[in-house]
Amino acid sequence: MTNEQSSPAPEIENLMAEGRAFPPPPAFVAQANAKADLYLEADDDYEAFWARLARERLTWRTPFKRTLEWDAPFAKWFTGGTLNVTENCVDRHVAAGLGDKVAYHWVGEPGDTRTITYADLLREVQQAANALLELGVRTGDRVAIYMPMIPELPIAMLACARIGAAHTVVFGGFSAEALAGRIEDAQAKLIITADGGWRRGKPVDLKTAADEAAAQSPTVEHILVVRRLGDALPASMTPGRDVWWHDIVTRQVADCPPVPVDSEHLLYILYTSGTTAKPKGIVHTSAGYLLGTSVTHEMVFDIKPDDVYWCAADIGWVTGHSYIVYGPLANATTGVLYEGAPDTPGWDRWWQIVEDYKVTVLYMAPTAIRAFMKQGEALPAARDLSSLRLLGSVGEPINPEAWLWYHLNIGRERCPIVDTWWQTETGQILISPLPGVTETKPGSATFPLPGISADVVDSNGDSVPLGQGGYLVLKRPWPAMLRGIYGDPDRYRATYWGRFPGMYFAGDGAKRDTDGYFWLLGRVDDVMNVAGHRISTIEVESALVDHPAVAEAAVVGKEDPVTGQAIFAFCTVRADVETSDELAHELREHVAKVIGPIARPRYLLFTPDLPKTRSGKIMRRLLRDVAEGRALGDTTTLADQGVVETIRAGAGRADEE
Ligand code: 7RM
């Protein structure tokens, strides 16, 4: 993962040599929420464990009758129960006297800030929910949300949940086409968007993409638009279809009773890349999801009433859904919501926010940590980070060097680090230390949380002995697990439960060391992890071959010291096409248009042919060797041995952007 040529700083080398185990600081242990006996309780009877938590922590309209109905691989949790997610996230806190507590400190990019209390949230969610009703949205409908990181984003999500409509949030970095594909799959009636957002000091248009998507989407009746940019980028509004948030939401009454829904009522769909060109609509339902996210948020981040918690992800990804919106709000947490990038106006922006807001718990991705490492220690050292007491990591394996840098320079050796493994599909964190219990090892996500049964198996599905590697599987259902792929139960069964019958296969390789610690080894399928974003090789390939100049394309993730992987595209052009730098640029633009800027290949190499097996499968493994400048692995199954050498000879000329 890290660049092997650069050796770590001496103090990091010392720590690495020290044996690499970090017991929780005694002062932290004494006050920690989660104690070791939770593992015993959950092992004894995991259903009873979750049932106890569901009774204690959620506010029900109708108590549930059964904890779990498991008709593998289809789970129903807390059946017979009804509740409303927003009542749990907002109303009950206001009723308990926490109306003046801050829900979000919003920090916008050009220096804008806003403080939203739980009472504000209750008012605005009800107004927004009434606006949705006025726009014809009903319980059971789907709403697409395509927004920057502004307070109206969580408010829009909660407004949907209040009336029992499902949202599908589409990350603002996705293209109009990607948005349209998701709208079509979800059959969304309404798009909630903004004129745009701010990124690195510049306005970024969203409304035009929403318009393009709406033009392709017959189900869309209205577009609800938040004014974020105003004169900086005037949006065009289509009369009768488009409505401004400040026109329709602000004039609603702040009273919209929460609609009680069944525990298994659809809460949201979130699309994620898999091993095919079509993203999968991951289905999450109400009660189990809310329980799984809120319990893990409280246990793993040791959340206390006066914490200031900052998850520096985008709400467009599952990390934001679970650990910026639902988990933290269910726990009445005060959070930071940040619109901007880590480097604007300077690379100390995050440390300044920690100092200004006295952030106590910080959760971010290893790719960000590595980007900060490159900027040196002086920037965080110049800020007061003494409010921090716990640090988290998510999205990809954290290499020990980044872990130790985080520990030294951000945690100042006081703060436990929780490396949390989970997925869009799992909904909640599944493998992570408990910060007052677990001795950590840099680079290991340590152990499955209480109630979670994970294992590492070989290709026959048999558990491998400690010290060996294999495939990571989960052996029991958990409350926030995906309930399926929207509209496609067969694909759900085949994708996640088909490889090892009776077990959920996550798509990750893992090993356990002789102490039983889990070490995640990255994806074993054709999914890349670029700066913590999941991108499918096949999706990028199909975007490339969609361009008229391209005959064939193969895409691999090339190891990268900052982003984990970088997208490397090998393209074969049609016979009548001349390759050029301009064409390389045009192909990148094309991918950005089809999928979104996050999928733009960093490296692009025109090749006369691609290495294939005799059955015609592209051998991505060999291309990865080429991309990373390694000796080639086994080439015996290649149909044409010469191809890969030709490609290798040209690899140094790959166009880098
Ligand atoms: C939360 C999120 C899921 C994939 C997953 C892994 C990788 C995530 C870790 C990790 C090692 C971690 N959802 N991954 N967290 N690998 N250690 N702590 O990232 O659906 O977007 O991605 O991310 O490969 O399968 S996700």
Tab-separated table of N, CA, C and O in Angstrom, residues 66-146:
chain	number	residue	atom	x	y	z
A	66	ARG	N	-41.347	-10.901	17.313
A	66	ARG	CA	-40.231	-11.853	17.172
A	66	ARG	C	-38.963	-11.097	16.833
A	66	ARG	O	-38.984	-10.135	16.064
A	67	THR	N	-37.852	-11.561	17.387
A	67	THR	CA	-36.582	-10.866	17.149
A	67	THR	C	-36.112	-11.075	15.716
A	67	THR	O	-35.745	-10.123	15.034
A	68	LEU	N	-36.096	-12.356	15.277
A	68	LEU	CA	-35.525	-12.644	13.968
A	68	LEU	C	-36.306	-13.747	13.276
A	68	LEU	O	-36.574	-14.786	13.872
A	69	GLU	N	-36.667	-13.497	12.029
A	69	GLU	CA	-37.175	-14.570	11.174
A	69	GLU	C	-36.149	-14.752	10.074
A	69	GLU	O	-35.952	-13.870	9.248
A	70	TRP	N	-35.497	-15.888	10.101
A	70	TRP	CA	-34.341	-16.111	9.226
A	70	TRP	C	-34.665	-17.234	8.236
A	70	TRP	O	-34.541	-18.413	8.547
A	71	ASP	N	-35.121	-16.814	7.057
A	71	ASP	CA	-35.397	-17.767	5.992
A	71	ASP	C	-34.246	-17.566	5.002
A	71	ASP	O	-34.379	-16.874	4.002
A	72	ALA	N	-33.090	-18.121	5.347
A	72	ALA	CA	-31.819	-17.789	4.686
A	72	ALA	C	-31.934	-17.819	3.167
A	72	ALA	O	-32.512	-18.759	2.629
A	73	PRO	N	-31.409	-16.801	2.461
A	73	PRO	CA	-30.679	-15.650	2.992
A	73	PRO	C	-31.547	-14.410	3.230
A	73	PRO	O	-31.063	-13.288	3.147
A	74	PHE	N	-32.826	-14.628	3.520
A	74	PHE	CA	-33.712	-13.471	3.730
A	74	PHE	C	-34.024	-13.309	5.218
A	74	PHE	O	-34.572	-14.212	5.839
A	75	ALA	N	-33.641	-12.161	5.749
A	75	ALA	CA	-33.821	-11.918	7.184
A	75	ALA	C	-34.916	-10.891	7.419
A	75	ALA	O	-35.052	-9.926	6.670
A	76	LYS	N	-35.682	-11.122	8.477
A	76	LYS	CA	-36.597	-10.088	8.971
A	76	LYS	C	-36.307	-9.932	10.450
A	76	LYS	O	-36.329	-10.909	11.206
A	77	TRP	N	-36.024	-8.702	10.846
A	77	TRP	CA	-35.716	-8.437	12.253
A	77	TRP	C	-36.871	-7.673	12.898
A	77	TRP	O	-37.446	-6.786	12.298
A	78	PHE	N	-37.145	-8.044	14.139
A	78	PHE	CA	-38.106	-7.319	14.987
A	78	PHE	C	-39.492	-7.279	14.339
A	78	PHE	O	-40.140	-6.222	14.268
A	79	THR	N	-39.933	-8.432	13.893
A	79	THR	CA	-41.212	-8.490	13.191
A	79	THR	C	-42.378	-8.223	14.144
A	79	THR	O	-42.327	-8.521	15.332
A	80	GLY	N	-43.394	-7.629	13.559
A	80	GLY	CA	-44.573	-7.252	14.341
A	80	GLY	C	-44.437	-5.863	14.952
A	80	GLY	O	-45.421	-5.269	15.372
A	81	GLY	N	-43.208	-5.339	14.985
A	81	GLY	CA	-42.996	-4.017	15.575
A	81	GLY	C	-43.244	-2.902	14.573
A	81	GLY	O	-43.101	-3.095	13.369
A	82	THR	N	-43.637	-1.745	15.101
A	82	THR	CA	-43.694	-0.549	14.251
A	82	THR	C	-42.991	0.597	14.976
A	82	THR	O	-42.933	0.640	16.204
A	83	LEU	N	-42.441	1.490	14.183
A	83	LEU	CA	-41.785	2.684	14.724
A	83	LEU	C	-41.641	3.698	13.594
A	83	LEU	O	-41.975	3.413	12.447
A	84	ASN	N	-41.134	4.870	13.940
A	84	ASN	CA	-40.741	5.814	12.901
A	84	ASN	C	-39.299	6.230	13.167
A	84	ASN	O	-38.946	6.586	14.297
A	85	VAL	N	-38.494	6.144	12.138
A	85	VAL	CA	-37.062	6.400	12.289
A	85	VAL	C	-36.797	7.836	12.744
A	85	VAL	O	-35.942	8.083	13.600
A	86	THR	N	-37.543	8.808	12.220
A	86	THR	CA	-37.257	10.205	12.598
A	86	THR	C	-37.735	10.510	14.021
A	86	THR	O	-37.157	11.354	14.701
A	87	GLU	N	-38.754	9.809	14.442
A	87	GLU	CA	-39.188	9.985	15.832
A	87	GLU	C	-38.035	9.574	16.753
A	87	GLU	O	-37.770	10.208	17.774
A	88	ASN	N	-37.330	8.496	16.346
A	88	ASN	CA	-36.178	8.026	17.112
A	88	ASN	C	-34.970	8.945	16.986
A	88	ASN	O	-34.155	9.026	17.900
A	89	CYS	N	-34.834	9.590	15.849
A	89	CYS	CA	-33.642	10.421	15.612
A	89	CYS	C	-33.832	11.854	16.080
A	89	CYS	O	-32.843	12.572	16.241
A	90	VAL	N	-35.068	12.293	16.212
A	90	VAL	CA	-35.293	13.709	16.501
A	90	VAL	C	-36.327	13.925	17.618
A	90	VAL	O	-35.989	14.438	18.692
A	91	ASP	N	-37.571	13.540	17.374
A	91	ASP	CA	-38.662	13.916	18.301
A	91	ASP	C	-38.380	13.523	19.743
A	91	ASP	O	-38.603	14.306	20.670
A	92	ARG	N	-37.914	12.286	19.910
A	92	ARG	CA	-37.771	11.824	21.303
A	92	ARG	C	-36.688	12.606	22.049
A	92	ARG	O	-36.741	12.738	23.259
A	93	HIS	N	-35.703	13.116	21.317
A	93	HIS	CA	-34.659	13.903	21.994
A	93	HIS	C	-35.220	15.260	22.418
A	93	HIS	O	-34.914	15.761	23.496
A	94	VAL	N	-36.022	15.854	21.543
A	94	VAL	CA	-36.634	17.143	21.881
A	94	VAL	C	-37.576	16.941	23.073
A	94	VAL	O	-37.558	17.724	24.035
A	95	ALA	N	-38.352	15.861	23.030
A	95	ALA	CA	-39.283	15.577	24.133
A	95	ALA	C	-38.532	15.358	25.445
A	95	ALA	O	-39.048	15.643	26.520
A	96	ALA	N	-37.288	14.860	25.348
A	96	ALA	CA	-36.494	14.613	26.563
A	96	ALA	C	-35.736	15.857	27.022
A	96	ALA	O	-34.862	15.769	27.889
A	97	GLY	N	-36.037	16.990	26.414
A	97	GLY	CA	-35.411	18.239	26.866
A	97	GLY	C	-34.124	18.603	26.142
A	97	GLY	O	-33.406	19.507	26.556
A	98	LEU	N	-33.816	17.899	25.058
A	98	LEU	CA	-32.566	18.173	24.339
A	98	LEU	C	-32.757	19.065	23.113
A	98	LEU	O	-31.901	19.108	22.233
A	99	GLY	N	-33.876	19.786	23.074
A	99	GLY	CA	-34.159	20.631	21.917
A	99	GLY	C	-33.053	21.626	21.590
A	99	GLY	O	-32.787	21.921	20.425
A	100	ASP	N	-32.382	22.119	22.618
A	100	ASP	CA	-31.327	23.113	22.375
A	100	ASP	C	-29.971	22.486	22.102
A	100	ASP	O	-28.991	23.188	21.844
A	101	LYS	N	-29.899	21.179	22.189
A	101	LYS	CA	-28.618	20.519	21.905
A	101	LYS	C	-28.322	20.621	20.406
A	101	LYS	O	-29.219	20.476	19.572
A	102	VAL	N	-27.063	20.846	20.069
A	102	VAL	CA	-26.688	20.956	18.661
A	102	VAL	C	-26.686	19.567	18.017
A	102	VAL	O	-26.069	18.632	18.542
A	103	ALA	N	-27.399	19.442	16.919
A	103	ALA	CA	-27.351	18.200	16.136
A	103	ALA	C	-26.166	18.266	15.166
A	103	ALA	O	-25.378	17.336	15.072
A	104	TYR	N	-26.066	19.378	14.452
A	104	TYR	CA	-24.946	19.544	13.522
A	104	TYR	C	-24.352	20.941	13.627
A	104	TYR	O	-25.074	21.932	13.592
A	105	HIS	N	-23.031	20.971	13.718
A	105	HIS	CA	-22.298	22.196	13.416
A	105	HIS	C	-21.963	22.088	11.945
A	105	HIS	O	-21.117	21.276	11.562
A	106	TRP	N	-22.628	22.870	11.120
A	106	TRP	CA	-22.338	22.781	9.693
A	106	TRP	C	-21.237	23.782	9.331
A	106	TRP	O	-21.292	24.954	9.721
A	107	VAL	N	-20.245	23.293	8.617
A	107	VAL	CA	-19.142	24.135	8.166
A	107	VAL	C	-19.134	24.079	6.643
A	107	VAL	O	-18.819	23.057	6.045
A	108	GLY	N	-19.529	25.188	6.038
A	108	GLY	CA	-19.586	25.249	4.584
A	108	GLY	C	-18.276	25.765	4.026
A	108	GLY	O	-17.473	26.355	4.752
A	109	GLU	N	-18.083	25.547	2.743
A	109	GLU	CA	-16.745	25.835	2.241
A	109	GLU	C	-16.322	27.301	2.235
A	109	GLU	O	-15.296	27.636	2.797
A	110	PRO	N	-17.079	28.197	1.649
A	110	PRO	CA	-16.500	29.554	1.603
A	110	PRO	C	-16.620	30.298	2.933
A	110	PRO	O	-16.791	31.512	2.955
A	111	GLY	N	-16.570	29.580	4.043
A	111	GLY	CA	-16.605	30.232	5.346
A	111	GLY	C	-17.992	30.301	5.964
A	111	GLY	O	-18.158	30.825	7.054
A	112	ASP	N	-18.992	29.776	5.272
A	112	ASP	CA	-20.347	29.777	5.847
A	112	ASP	C	-20.416	28.768	6.986
A	112	ASP	O	-19.839	27.695	6.891
A	113	THR	N	-21.167	29.118	8.017
A	113	THR	CA	-21.408	28.135	9.068
A	113	THR	C	-22.870	28.233	9.490
A	113	THR	O	-23.531	29.258	9.271
A	114	ARG	N	-23.357	27.157	10.083
A	114	ARG	CA	-24.718	27.158	10.600
A	114	ARG	C	-24.793	26.154	11.736
A	114	ARG	O	-24.157	25.093	11.663
A	115	THR	N	-25.545	26.494	12.753
A	115	THR	CA	-25.725	25.569	13.863
A	115	THR	C	-27.157	25.075	13.841
A	115	THR	O	-28.081	25.893	13.810
A	116	ILE	N	-27.337	23.767	13.824
A	116	ILE	CA	-28.692	23.217	13.779
A	116	ILE	C	-28.924	22.415	15.052
A	116	ILE	O	-28.249	21.424	15.298
A	117	THR	N	-29.875	22.874	15.855
A	117	THR	CA	-30.187	22.149	17.092
A	117	THR	C	-31.204	21.049	16.772
A	117	THR	O	-31.782	21.012	15.684
A	118	TYR	N	-31.431	20.192	17.766
A	118	TYR	CA	-32.453	19.158	17.566
A	118	TYR	C	-33.838	19.782	17.373
A	118	TYR	O	-34.646	19.272	16.595
A	119	ALA	N	-34.110	20.919	18.050
A	119	ALA	CA	-35.406	21.586	17.838
A	119	ALA	C	-35.495	22.127	16.411
A	119	ALA	O	-36.548	22.033	15.757
A	120	ASP	N	-34.380	22.683	15.903
A	120	ASP	CA	-34.368	23.160	14.506
A	120	ASP	C	-34.635	21.999	13.557
A	120	ASP	O	-35.397	22.118	12.592
A	121	LEU	N	-33.975	20.882	13.847
A	121	LEU	CA	-34.110	19.717	12.981
A	121	LEU	C	-35.569	19.243	12.960
A	121	LEU	O	-36.127	18.954	11.898
A	122	LEU	N	-36.169	19.216	14.134
A	122	LEU	CA	-37.560	18.762	14.213
A	122	LEU	C	-38.464	19.667	13.370
A	122	LEU	O	-39.304	19.185	12.599
A	123	ARG	N	-38.249	20.972	13.476
A	123	ARG	CA	-39.073	21.911	12.719
A	123	ARG	C	-38.843	21.730	11.213
A	123	ARG	O	-39.779	21.582	10.436
A	124	GLU	N	-37.576	21.705	10.824
A	124	GLU	CA	-37.292	21.678	9.388
A	124	GLU	C	-37.632	20.339	8.741
A	124	GLU	O	-38.052	20.291	7.583
A	125	VAL	N	-37.464	19.267	9.493
A	125	VAL	CA	-37.826	17.955	8.938
A	125	VAL	C	-39.338	17.900	8.715
A	125	VAL	O	-39.812	17.405	7.685
A	126	GLN	N	-40.095	18.437	9.663
A	126	GLN	CA	-41.557	18.406	9.494
A	126	GLN	C	-41.993	19.287	8.317
A	126	GLN	O	-42.868	18.907	7.534
A	127	GLN	N	-41.362	20.450	8.200
A	127	GLN	CA	-41.708	21.313	7.059
A	127	GLN	C	-41.352	20.637	5.734
A	127	GLN	O	-42.135	20.653	4.781
A	128	ALA	N	-40.159	20.053	5.694
A	128	ALA	CA	-39.743	19.387	4.451
A	128	ALA	C	-40.660	18.201	4.146
A	128	ALA	O	-41.025	17.964	2.986
A	129	ALA	N	-41.063	17.478	5.194
A	129	ALA	CA	-41.954	16.331	4.982
A	129	ALA	C	-43.296	16.814	4.428
A	129	ALA	O	-43.862	16.190	3.512
A	130	ASN	N	-43.791	17.926	4.939
A	130	ASN	CA	-45.042	18.473	4.406
A	130	ASN	C	-44.882	18.907	2.953
A	130	ASN	O	-45.804	18.754	2.143
A	131	ALA	N	-43.701	19.434	2.618
A	131	ALA	CA	-43.456	19.811	1.219
A	131	ALA	C	-43.465	18.567	0.320
A	131	ALA	O	-44.014	18.585	-0.785
A	132	LEU	N	-42.875	17.482	0.811
A	132	LEU	CA	-42.895	16.240	0.020
A	132	LEU	C	-44.335	15.788	-0.221
A	132	LEU	O	-44.698	15.393	-1.334
A	133	LEU	N	-45.139	15.882	0.834
A	133	LEU	CA	-46.550	15.490	0.680
A	133	LEU	C	-47.225	16.379	-0.367
A	133	LEU	O	-47.959	15.897	-1.232
A	134	GLU	N	-46.947	17.689	-0.286
A	134	GLU	CA	-47.552	18.610	-1.259
A	134	GLU	C	-47.117	18.263	-2.687
A	134	GLU	O	-47.880	18.426	-3.644
A	135	LEU	N	-45.903	17.763	-2.819
A	135	LEU	CA	-45.399	17.394	-4.146
A	135	LEU	C	-45.839	15.993	-4.570
A	135	LEU	O	-45.379	15.460	-5.577
A	136	GLY	N	-46.707	15.394	-3.774
A	136	GLY	CA	-47.305	14.125	-4.193
A	136	GLY	C	-46.568	12.879	-3.734
A	136	GLY	O	-46.897	11.776	-4.156
A	137	VAL	N	-45.562	13.044	-2.874
A	137	VAL	CA	-44.827	11.862	-2.386
A	137	VAL	C	-45.642	11.197	-1.272
A	137	VAL	O	-46.160	11.880	-0.386
A	138	ARG	N	-45.737	9.892	-1.343
A	138	ARG	CA	-46.527	9.145	-0.367
A	138	ARG	C	-45.691	8.025	0.249
A	138	ARG	O	-44.674	7.631	-0.313
A	139	THR	N	-46.192	7.494	1.374
A	139	THR	CA	-45.560	6.348	2.018
A	139	THR	C	-45.332	5.250	0.976
A	139	THR	O	-46.252	4.923	0.225
A	140	GLY	N	-44.110	4.729	0.942
A	140	GLY	CA	-43.798	3.661	-0.016
A	140	GLY	C	-43.158	4.154	-1.307
A	140	GLY	O	-42.559	3.370	-2.041
A	141	ASP	N	-43.254	5.465	-1.598
A	141	ASP	CA	-42.603	6.006	-2.809
A	141	ASP	C	-41.092	6.111	-2.617
A	141	ASP	O	-40.600	6.083	-1.493
A	142	ARG	N	-40.372	6.296	-3.747
A	142	ARG	CA	-38.932	6.524	-3.689
A	142	ARG	C	-38.583	7.936	-4.159
A	142	ARG	O	-39.184	8.446	-5.113
A	143	VAL	N	-37.595	8.521	-3.464
A	143	VAL	CA	-37.147	9.883	-3.749
A	143	VAL	C	-35.636	9.846	-3.979
A	143	VAL	O	-34.902	9.287	-3.158
A	144	ALA	N	-35.172	10.416	-5.108
A	144	ALA	CA	-33.730	10.484	-5.356
A	144	ALA	C	-33.186	11.783	-4.774
A	144	ALA	O	-33.795	12.842	-4.933
A	145	ILE	N	-32.065	11.697	-4.089
A	145	ILE	CA	-31.453	12.874	-3.474
A	145	ILE	C	-30.048	13.029	-4.044
A	145	ILE	O	-29.250	12.092	-4.008
A	146	TYR	N	-29.773	14.204	-4.589
A	146	TYR	CA	-28.506	14.460	-5.296
A	146	TYR	C	-28.032	15.829	-4.828
A	146	TYR	O	-28.404	16.844	-5.397
